[in-house]
Short mmCIF file of C-alpha atoms and ligand atoms in Angstrom, two decimals:
data_model
loop_
_atom_site.label_atom_id
_atom_site.label_comp_id
_atom_site.label_asym_id
_atom_site.label_seq_id
_atom_site.Cartn_x
_atom_site.Cartn_y
_atom_site.Cartn_z
CA MET A 1 0.08 0.07 -0.06
CA LYS A 2 1.70 3.19 -1.01
CA PHE A 3 0.26 6.71 -0.09
CA GLY A 4 0.98 9.89 -2.01
CA GLY A 5 1.66 13.38 -0.54
CA THR A 6 -2.07 14.48 -0.53
CA SER A 7 -3.18 11.29 1.21
CA VAL A 8 -0.58 12.19 4.04
CA ALA A 9 -0.94 15.89 4.18
CA ASP A 10 -1.97 16.31 7.62
CA ILE A 11 -2.73 14.26 10.89
CA ASP A 12 -6.31 13.73 9.92
CA ARG A 13 -5.16 12.34 6.72
CA ILE A 14 -2.50 9.96 8.37
CA ARG A 15 -5.29 8.72 10.57
CA ASN A 16 -7.42 7.98 7.62
CA VAL A 17 -4.50 6.23 5.88
CA ALA A 18 -3.89 4.25 9.15
CA ARG A 19 -7.63 3.10 8.72
CA HIS A 20 -6.94 1.82 5.37
CA VAL A 21 -3.94 -0.18 6.65
CA LYS A 22 -6.18 -1.42 9.54
CA ARG A 23 -8.73 -2.54 7.29
CA GLU A 24 -6.37 -4.83 5.23
CA VAL A 25 -4.72 -5.92 8.56
CA ASP A 26 -8.18 -7.04 9.96
CA ALA A 27 -9.02 -8.75 6.71
CA GLY A 28 -6.08 -11.20 7.55
CA HIS A 29 -3.62 -9.54 4.69
CA GLN A 30 0.09 -8.87 5.29
CA VAL A 31 0.91 -5.30 4.35
CA ALA A 32 3.90 -3.32 3.62
CA VAL A 33 3.39 0.47 3.55
CA VAL A 34 5.38 3.08 1.56
CA THR A 35 4.75 6.72 2.38
CA SER A 36 5.45 9.91 0.44
CA ALA A 37 6.27 13.21 2.36
CA MET A 38 3.20 15.38 3.28
CA ALA A 39 2.09 17.51 0.09
CA GLY A 40 4.19 20.54 -0.65
CA THR A 41 7.02 19.33 1.70
CA THR A 42 9.31 18.01 -1.02
CA ASN A 43 8.94 21.26 -3.00
CA ARG A 44 9.79 23.32 -0.02
CA LEU A 45 12.94 21.28 0.65
CA VAL A 46 13.80 21.69 -2.75
CA GLU A 47 13.46 25.21 -2.59
CA TRP A 48 15.49 25.51 0.80
CA CYS A 49 18.30 23.99 -1.24
CA ARG A 50 18.41 26.38 -3.90
CA GLU A 51 18.18 29.30 -1.51
CA ALA A 52 21.10 27.95 0.50
CA ALA A 53 23.33 27.37 -2.60
CA VAL A 54 22.40 27.71 -6.22
CA LEU A 55 25.20 25.15 -7.04
CA HIS A 56 24.92 22.59 -4.34
CA ASP A 57 26.23 19.15 -3.84
CA ALA A 58 23.94 16.52 -4.99
CA ARG A 59 24.69 14.30 -1.93
CA GLU A 60 23.61 17.02 0.21
CA TYR A 61 20.51 17.85 -1.79
CA ASP A 62 19.43 14.18 -1.17
CA ALA A 63 20.15 14.41 2.50
CA VAL A 64 17.64 17.30 2.63
CA VAL A 65 14.93 16.26 0.36
CA ALA A 66 14.64 12.60 1.63
CA SER A 67 13.65 14.02 5.23
CA GLY A 68 10.15 14.53 4.23
CA GLU A 69 9.32 10.68 4.05
CA GLN A 70 11.02 9.90 7.21
CA ILE A 71 8.43 12.34 9.06
CA THR A 72 5.40 10.78 7.50
CA ALA A 73 6.72 7.08 8.03
CA GLY A 74 7.18 7.75 11.74
CA LEU A 75 3.69 9.45 12.08
CA LEU A 76 1.97 6.62 10.27
CA ALA A 77 3.77 3.83 12.40
CA MET A 78 2.72 5.94 15.70
CA THR A 79 -0.79 6.05 14.39
CA LEU A 80 -1.12 2.69 13.81
CA GLU A 81 0.32 1.63 17.13
CA ALA A 82 -2.20 3.95 18.57
CA MET A 83 -5.00 1.95 16.91
CA GLY A 84 -3.43 -1.27 18.28
CA ILE A 85 -1.66 -2.38 15.09
CA THR A 86 1.97 -3.39 15.74
CA ALA A 87 3.99 -1.19 13.36
CA ARG A 88 7.48 -0.06 12.74
CA SER A 89 9.00 2.65 10.31
CA TRP A 90 11.90 1.77 8.06
CA GLN A 91 14.01 4.40 6.31
CA GLY A 92 15.93 3.33 2.93
CA TRP A 93 19.24 2.86 4.72
CA GLN A 94 17.61 0.82 7.41
CA LEU A 95 16.12 -1.64 5.14
CA PRO A 96 18.15 -1.21 3.20
CA ILE A 97 17.11 -0.24 -0.27
CA TYR A 98 20.36 -0.09 -2.27
CA THR A 99 20.43 2.18 -5.15
CA SER A 100 23.00 3.52 -7.62
CA GLU A 101 25.12 6.69 -6.78
CA ALA A 102 23.29 8.93 -9.05
CA HIS A 103 22.08 11.46 -6.58
CA ALA A 104 18.70 12.92 -7.17
CA THR A 105 17.95 10.40 -10.02
CA ALA A 106 19.30 7.04 -8.13
CA ARG A 107 17.95 3.71 -9.48
CA ILE A 108 17.01 0.95 -7.18
CA LEU A 109 19.62 -1.92 -7.34
CA ASP A 110 18.62 -4.36 -4.49
CA ILE A 111 16.20 -4.84 -1.93
CA ASN A 112 16.45 -7.81 0.27
CA GLY A 113 12.90 -9.24 0.02
CA ALA A 114 13.59 -12.43 1.89
CA GLU A 115 14.93 -10.45 5.01
CA LEU A 116 11.69 -8.37 4.76
CA ILE A 117 9.48 -11.33 4.68
CA ALA A 118 11.25 -12.87 7.49
CA ARG A 119 10.87 -9.83 9.71
CA PHE A 120 6.92 -9.87 8.82
CA LYS A 121 6.77 -13.50 10.16
CA GLU A 122 8.89 -13.03 13.05
CA ARG A 123 7.57 -10.00 14.60
CA ASN A 124 4.07 -9.83 12.88
CA GLU A 125 4.15 -5.93 12.42
CA VAL A 126 3.40 -3.78 9.61
CA ALA A 127 6.29 -2.24 8.04
CA VAL A 128 5.97 1.36 7.25
CA ILE A 129 8.67 2.27 4.56
CA THR A 130 9.96 5.73 3.53
CA GLY A 131 9.52 6.18 -0.16
CA PHE A 132 11.49 8.09 -2.49
CA GLN A 133 14.82 7.19 -0.85
CA GLY A 134 17.29 4.45 -0.54
CA VAL A 135 21.19 4.18 0.20
CA HIS A 136 24.33 3.69 -1.99
CA ARG A 137 25.98 0.58 -0.71
CA GLU A 138 29.77 1.82 -1.13
CA THR A 139 29.48 5.35 -0.03
CA GLY A 140 26.74 4.68 2.72
CA ARG A 141 25.18 7.98 1.70
CA ILE A 142 21.29 8.57 1.39
CA THR A 143 19.97 8.92 -2.11
CA THR A 144 16.75 9.77 -3.80
CA LEU A 145 14.82 8.29 -6.75
CA GLY A 146 13.89 11.49 -8.77
CA ARG A 147 10.42 13.38 -8.05
CA GLY A 148 7.49 11.20 -7.80
CA GLY A 149 9.83 8.42 -6.65
CA SER A 150 7.76 6.81 -4.03
CA ASP A 151 5.64 4.94 -6.57
CA THR A 152 8.92 3.30 -7.68
CA SER A 153 9.92 2.49 -4.16
CA ALA A 154 6.60 0.90 -3.68
CA VAL A 155 6.75 -1.26 -6.92
CA ALA A 156 10.12 -2.33 -6.08
CA ILE A 157 9.19 -3.44 -2.74
CA ALA A 158 6.17 -5.09 -4.02
CA ALA A 159 8.51 -7.14 -6.38
CA ALA A 160 11.09 -8.00 -3.69
CA ILE A 161 8.38 -9.61 -1.49
CA ALA A 162 6.46 -11.00 -4.33
CA ALA A 163 3.48 -9.12 -3.12
CA GLU A 164 0.00 -9.93 -4.64
CA ARG A 165 -0.62 -6.55 -5.58
CA CYS A 166 0.67 -3.00 -5.47
CA ASP A 167 -1.91 -0.52 -4.46
CA ILE A 168 -1.18 3.12 -5.14
CA TYR A 169 -3.41 5.29 -3.23
CA THR A 170 -3.51 8.87 -4.43
CA ASP A 171 -5.82 11.89 -4.95
CA VAL A 172 -7.79 10.35 -7.83
CA ASP A 173 -9.73 7.14 -8.09
CA GLY A 174 -7.56 5.68 -11.00
CA VAL A 175 -6.01 6.54 -14.19
CA TYR A 176 -7.77 8.46 -16.44
CA THR A 177 -8.11 8.92 -20.23
CA THR A 178 -6.46 12.37 -19.59
CA ASP A 179 -5.79 14.44 -16.52
CA PRO A 180 -9.21 14.89 -15.01
CA ARG A 181 -8.12 18.12 -13.55
CA VAL A 182 -7.92 19.56 -17.22
CA VAL A 183 -10.70 17.66 -18.71
CA PRO A 184 -13.71 16.97 -16.51
CA ARG A 185 -15.09 14.65 -19.01
CA ALA A 186 -12.08 12.37 -18.75
CA GLN A 187 -13.08 8.76 -17.97
CA ARG A 188 -11.38 6.43 -15.61
CA LEU A 189 -9.79 3.26 -17.25
CA ASP A 190 -10.54 -0.19 -15.51
CA LYS A 191 -7.37 -1.35 -17.01
CA ILE A 192 -4.45 -0.04 -18.91
CA ALA A 193 -1.51 -1.92 -20.47
CA PHE A 194 2.02 -1.57 -19.22
CA GLU A 195 3.26 -0.14 -22.37
CA GLU A 196 0.46 2.47 -22.53
CA MET A 197 0.78 3.34 -19.03
CA LEU A 198 4.70 3.77 -19.69
CA GLU A 199 3.84 6.36 -22.53
CA LEU A 200 1.32 8.15 -20.64
CA ALA A 201 3.82 8.53 -17.70
CA SER A 202 6.81 9.42 -19.88
CA GLN A 203 4.74 11.92 -21.89
CA GLY A 204 3.51 13.90 -18.87
CA ALA A 205 0.74 12.05 -16.89
CA LYS A 206 2.45 12.26 -13.41
CA VAL A 207 0.02 9.92 -11.87
CA LEU A 208 2.87 7.31 -11.76
CA GLN A 209 6.66 7.80 -11.94
CA VAL A 210 7.64 6.26 -15.21
CA ARG A 211 10.38 4.08 -13.51
CA SER A 212 7.63 2.35 -11.41
CA VAL A 213 5.81 1.24 -14.40
CA GLU A 214 9.09 -0.05 -15.99
CA LEU A 215 9.81 -2.01 -12.87
CA GLY A 216 6.14 -3.25 -12.82
CA MET A 217 6.31 -4.55 -16.39
CA VAL A 218 9.92 -6.00 -15.88
CA HIS A 219 8.83 -7.93 -12.57
CA ASN A 220 5.22 -8.50 -13.41
CA VAL A 221 3.80 -6.51 -10.38
CA ARG A 222 0.02 -5.93 -10.59
CA ILE A 223 -0.01 -2.25 -9.96
CA PHE A 224 -3.73 -0.87 -8.77
CA VAL A 225 -4.37 2.78 -8.76
CA ARG A 226 -7.07 3.93 -6.47
CA SER A 227 -8.33 6.90 -4.18
CA SER A 228 -7.17 7.26 -0.44
CA PHE A 229 -10.32 9.35 0.09
CA ASP A 230 -12.79 6.71 -0.22
CA LYS A 231 -13.82 6.14 3.46
CA PRO A 232 -11.97 2.97 4.83
CA GLU A 233 -14.84 1.54 6.58
CA ASP A 234 -16.97 1.61 3.49
CA ILE A 235 -14.63 -0.70 1.53
CA ASP A 236 -15.01 -4.33 1.50
CA PRO A 237 -11.54 -5.71 1.46
CA HIS A 238 -12.62 -8.69 -0.44
CA ALA A 239 -14.37 -7.02 -3.29
CA THR A 240 -12.71 -5.23 -6.24
CA PRO A 241 -12.67 -1.43 -5.41
CA PRO A 242 -12.77 1.22 -8.00
CA GLY A 243 -9.55 2.30 -9.44
CA THR A 244 -7.25 1.12 -12.44
CA LEU A 245 -5.20 -2.08 -12.82
CA ILE A 246 -1.87 -1.65 -14.76
CA CYS A 247 -1.66 -5.03 -16.41
CA ASP A 248 -0.58 -7.12 -19.47
CA GLU A 249 -2.14 -6.36 -22.85
CA GLY A 250 -3.53 -9.67 -23.11
CA GLU A 251 -5.77 -9.17 -19.85
CA ILE A 252 -7.36 -6.23 -21.67
CA MET A 253 -10.49 -7.37 -23.56
CA GLU A 254 -11.84 -4.51 -25.30
CA GLN A 255 -8.98 -2.24 -26.85
CA GLN A 256 -9.80 1.12 -28.23
CA VAL A 257 -7.56 2.61 -30.83
CA VAL A 258 -6.77 5.48 -28.50
CA THR A 259 -6.44 4.90 -24.63
CA GLY A 260 -5.31 8.14 -23.36
CA ILE A 261 -3.73 11.79 -23.90
CA ALA A 262 -0.81 13.08 -21.98
CA PHE A 263 0.58 16.69 -22.32
CA SER A 264 3.59 18.18 -20.81
CA LYS A 265 4.09 21.90 -20.48
CA ASP A 266 7.89 21.60 -19.36
CA GLU A 267 9.21 21.51 -22.92
CA ALA A 268 11.23 24.01 -24.76
CA GLN A 269 11.90 24.26 -28.49
CA ILE A 270 15.14 25.22 -30.14
CA SER A 271 15.68 25.93 -33.62
CA VAL A 272 19.09 26.04 -35.28
CA ARG A 273 19.04 28.14 -38.47
CA ARG A 274 20.93 27.83 -41.71
CA ILE A 275 23.21 25.11 -40.83
CA GLU A 276 25.24 23.36 -43.52
CA ASP A 277 23.67 20.49 -44.96
CA LYS A 278 26.57 17.74 -44.84
CA PRO A 279 27.45 14.77 -42.93
CA GLY A 280 28.23 15.26 -39.66
CA VAL A 281 26.00 18.19 -38.73
CA ALA A 282 23.75 16.36 -36.46
CA ALA A 283 26.43 14.85 -34.63
CA ALA A 284 28.23 18.38 -34.16
CA ILE A 285 24.84 19.49 -32.55
CA PHE A 286 23.87 16.43 -30.42
CA VAL A 287 27.18 15.20 -29.21
CA PRO A 288 27.69 18.32 -27.07
CA LEU A 289 24.32 18.21 -25.84
CA ALA A 290 24.62 14.85 -24.70
CA GLU A 291 27.73 15.38 -23.02
CA ALA A 292 26.12 18.37 -21.15
CA ASN A 293 23.30 15.61 -19.95
CA ILE A 294 20.79 17.53 -21.90
CA ASN A 295 17.81 15.01 -22.92
CA VAL A 296 16.74 15.83 -26.63
CA ASP A 297 13.35 14.53 -27.44
CA MET A 298 11.63 15.52 -30.54
CA ILE A 299 13.92 16.22 -33.62
CA VAL A 300 12.78 17.57 -36.80
CA GLN A 301 15.08 18.17 -39.94
CA ASN A 302 14.15 19.06 -43.30
CA VAL A 303 16.17 18.06 -46.60
CA SER A 304 17.25 21.30 -48.00
CA ALA A 305 16.14 22.26 -51.39
CA ASP A 306 19.38 23.82 -52.75
CA GLY A 307 21.66 21.25 -51.15
CA ALA A 308 23.33 23.93 -49.10
CA THR A 309 21.72 24.86 -45.89
CA THR A 310 18.76 23.54 -43.73
CA ASP A 311 16.97 24.21 -40.25
CA LEU A 312 16.98 21.70 -37.44
CA THR A 313 14.61 21.84 -34.65
CA PHE A 314 14.41 19.83 -31.45
CA THR A 315 13.17 19.92 -27.76
CA VAL A 316 14.88 19.87 -24.50
CA PRO A 317 13.38 19.87 -21.06
CA ALA A 318 12.25 23.67 -20.33
CA ALA A 319 14.56 23.63 -17.08
CA ASP A 320 17.58 23.03 -19.70
CA PHE A 321 16.90 25.42 -22.20
CA ASP A 322 19.38 28.32 -21.34
CA ARG A 323 22.09 25.40 -20.82
CA ALA A 324 21.19 24.03 -24.15
CA LYS A 325 21.38 27.30 -25.82
CA ASP A 326 24.74 28.13 -24.17
CA THR A 327 26.11 24.52 -25.39
CA LEU A 328 25.18 25.49 -28.89
CA ASN A 329 26.67 28.77 -28.74
CA LYS A 330 29.84 27.22 -27.48
CA ALA A 331 29.93 24.60 -30.40
CA LYS A 332 28.89 27.32 -33.05
CA SER A 333 32.35 27.30 -35.02
CA THR A 334 32.17 23.51 -35.27
CA ILE A 335 28.63 23.25 -35.91
CA GLY A 336 28.76 26.18 -38.48
CA TYR A 337 25.02 27.79 -38.27
CA GLU A 338 23.36 31.27 -38.71
CA ARG A 339 21.41 31.66 -35.69
CA VAL A 340 19.51 29.76 -32.68
CA ASP A 341 15.89 30.56 -32.17
CA GLY A 342 14.09 29.19 -29.28
CA ALA A 343 10.73 29.13 -27.31
CA THR A 344 9.44 28.00 -23.85
CA ASP A 345 5.95 28.58 -24.16
CA VAL A 346 5.46 25.22 -25.79
CA THR A 347 3.53 22.12 -24.93
CA LYS A 348 3.97 18.70 -26.15
CA VAL A 349 0.48 16.74 -26.52
CA SER A 350 0.72 12.90 -27.03
CA VAL A 351 -2.03 10.58 -28.00
CA ILE A 352 -1.46 6.99 -27.01
CA GLY A 353 -3.15 3.65 -27.70
CA ILE A 354 -1.82 0.23 -28.61
CA GLY A 355 -4.75 -0.03 -31.27
CA MET A 356 -2.78 2.28 -33.35
CA ARG A 357 -0.32 -0.56 -34.35
CA SER A 358 -3.22 -1.64 -36.32
CA HIS A 359 -5.25 1.29 -37.59
CA ALA A 360 -3.98 3.72 -40.29
CA GLY A 361 -4.77 7.47 -40.36
CA VAL A 362 -5.09 7.97 -36.65
CA ALA A 363 -2.72 11.00 -36.40
CA ALA A 364 -4.16 12.36 -39.84
CA ARG A 365 -7.67 12.88 -37.90
CA ALA A 366 -5.69 14.83 -35.14
CA PHE A 367 -4.02 17.16 -37.53
CA GLN A 368 -7.36 17.78 -39.22
CA ALA A 369 -9.24 18.61 -35.96
CA LEU A 370 -6.27 20.82 -34.62
CA ALA A 371 -6.43 22.80 -37.99
CA GLU A 372 -10.19 23.39 -37.69
CA ARG A 373 -9.39 24.99 -34.24
CA ARG A 374 -6.65 27.00 -35.96
CA ILE A 375 -4.04 25.41 -33.69
CA ASN A 376 -0.54 25.44 -35.23
CA ILE A 377 1.63 22.38 -34.90
CA ARG A 378 5.26 23.08 -34.59
CA ALA A 379 6.85 19.53 -34.77
CA ILE A 380 5.48 16.00 -34.97
CA THR A 381 6.94 12.68 -33.87
CA THR A 382 5.44 9.33 -33.95
CA SER A 383 6.09 5.75 -32.73
CA GLU A 384 4.20 2.53 -32.82
CA ILE A 385 1.66 3.39 -30.09
CA LYS A 386 1.93 7.09 -29.78
CA PHE A 387 2.25 10.41 -31.56
CA SER A 388 3.33 13.56 -30.29
CA LEU A 389 2.74 17.15 -31.34
CA LEU A 390 4.31 20.25 -30.23
CA ILE A 391 2.02 23.38 -29.94
CA ASP A 392 1.81 26.53 -28.35
CA SER A 393 1.07 26.52 -24.58
CA ALA A 394 -1.94 28.89 -24.94
CA PHE A 395 -3.71 26.22 -26.64
CA THR A 396 -2.98 23.38 -24.52
CA GLU A 397 -6.48 22.74 -22.98
CA LEU A 398 -8.18 23.46 -26.30
CA ALA A 399 -5.92 20.85 -27.84
CA VAL A 400 -6.39 18.30 -25.29
CA ARG A 401 -10.12 18.57 -25.16
CA THR A 402 -10.32 18.71 -29.00
CA LEU A 403 -8.41 15.35 -29.32
CA HIS A 404 -10.22 13.61 -26.15
CA SER A 405 -13.58 14.18 -27.98
CA LEU A 406 -12.31 13.34 -31.52
CA TYR A 407 -11.13 9.78 -30.21
CA GLY A 408 -14.44 9.10 -28.31
CA LEU A 409 -12.99 9.36 -24.95
CA ASP A 410 -15.36 11.68 -23.52
CA LYS A 411 -17.77 10.53 -20.59
CA ALA A 412 -21.28 10.80 -21.97
P1 ADP B 501 0.76 11.44 -5.28
O1 ADP B 501 1.09 12.62 -4.41
O2 ADP B 501 -0.38 10.67 -4.53
O3 ADP B 501 1.74 10.76 -5.58
P2 ADP B 501 0.46 12.88 -7.88
O4 ADP B 501 0.16 14.28 -7.88
O5 ADP B 501 1.87 12.44 -8.05
O6 ADP B 501 -0.06 12.09 -6.48
O7 ADP B 501 -0.37 12.12 -9.12
C1 ADP B 501 -1.68 12.32 -9.08
C2 ADP B 501 -2.31 13.42 -10.07
O8 ADP B 501 -1.86 12.88 -11.20
C3 ADP B 501 -3.84 13.72 -10.11
O9 ADP B 501 -3.92 14.39 -8.86
C4 ADP B 501 -3.90 14.16 -11.49
O10 ADP B 501 -4.02 15.51 -11.62
C5 ADP B 501 -2.69 14.00 -12.13
N1 ADP B 501 -2.83 13.14 -13.23
C6 ADP B 501 -2.33 13.52 -14.48
N2 ADP B 501 -2.80 12.54 -15.73
C7 ADP B 501 -3.65 11.67 -15.16
C8 ADP B 501 -4.39 10.72 -15.59
N3 ADP B 501 -4.31 10.40 -16.92
N4 ADP B 501 -5.02 10.10 -14.75
C9 ADP B 501 -5.06 10.24 -13.51
N5 ADP B 501 -4.43 11.23 -12.91
C10 ADP B 501 -3.72 12.24 -13.61
N1 LIG B 502 7.92 13.32 -2.02
C1 LIG B 502 8.61 13.02 -3.28
C2 LIG B 502 8.07 13.97 -4.33
O1 LIG B 502 7.44 14.93 -3.90
C3 LIG B 502 8.46 11.59 -3.66
C4 LIG B 502 6.81 11.32 -3.91
O2 LIG B 502 5.82 11.99 -3.67
O3 LIG B 502 6.64 10.36 -4.88
O4 LIG B 502 8.69 14.01 -5.31
MG1 MG B 503 3.49 10.98 -7.36
#
């Protein structure tokens, strides 16, 4: 059972979470619980780091931002004990959850599941585990898994103890066809395939961290997204509650062509104008960006008409926009271009569905619908089960709603 930030935002909510845990324990289930920090806490900790020193050591950043989860794990264990349920809190280093050394973006390497199971048996207590954090074995330093990383902690622990299910309790009652806060007519999906969820999450739907879906897919963990706001006492622990199961494609009977729409406003567009059209230019542009650890996403290049010069457009995370421009500036003489243009007021809208593999013309319908709304498309990329469009941010809501109805996803 994993509980997100809004679900543990104050003592009342933590008490509510404890009642969810009690319900499962009373029903005879053995549960491990993963907690996030209280809503807003991690943001505040990140902000403090920035205020203390703009260029800070990532090891100390992790020491600071991992602290939010320590508080909620302790508070939940206390609350459970007060309800008569034996419980103990565990931090990443105590369990231990071993990770890579990539501070702030660490990956989980190893969790000793057998040891955890033995502890369950021996002490018969609920383990309340801090999400988002682990420890690097060799240096002994605390690490964190990237924003939203508690989902990943939960799925990794579920895999390690071979849990029957990994329930992700959040502030919505499942995965919707698009963010229900933007499109009120979005519908909850009963099931979604791992591959589709992976695309939704990586294209901007923050309901699950991407890495958690990857882990679930590799280790075959049944991930179930559900609401923590449902009254614990009203739920029958033996019945299927409302929520969304992330599962194998084969388990989904009725497959729509389009399953969901995701969008991300954290994009920036860069256009390199009048570069020489010759072998090696793409490398001259993208190698320095890769070396600067800047993730390039959409790439659009034309074939020049005169065989002399062309333009190249690509996107980077908005947070890396200035660094990317700076990197290109420094490499100007080796690349050889006239100028660099850029924009940060852009949004990437992605349409996702396994059904696209076997249907033609899915994207073409979107181009037409957006044209009718006079929304200009700056760049396009496609893959087997997804296509993405870069548009002006001002049109985000209109574009998402238009595509949502176009593909028949609106709730009646
Ligand atoms: P938690 O703190 O529980 O981890 P998050 O804020 O990380 O919760 O994720 C839940 C939020 O994800 C929801 O409040 C919702 O606004 C957003 N979201 C974005 N896309 C979707 C989607 N397709 N389905 C459900 N929620 C979505
Ligand atoms: N507290 C962390 C964050 O806000 C991890 C999480 O909530 O999943 O990113
Ligand atoms: Mg989250």
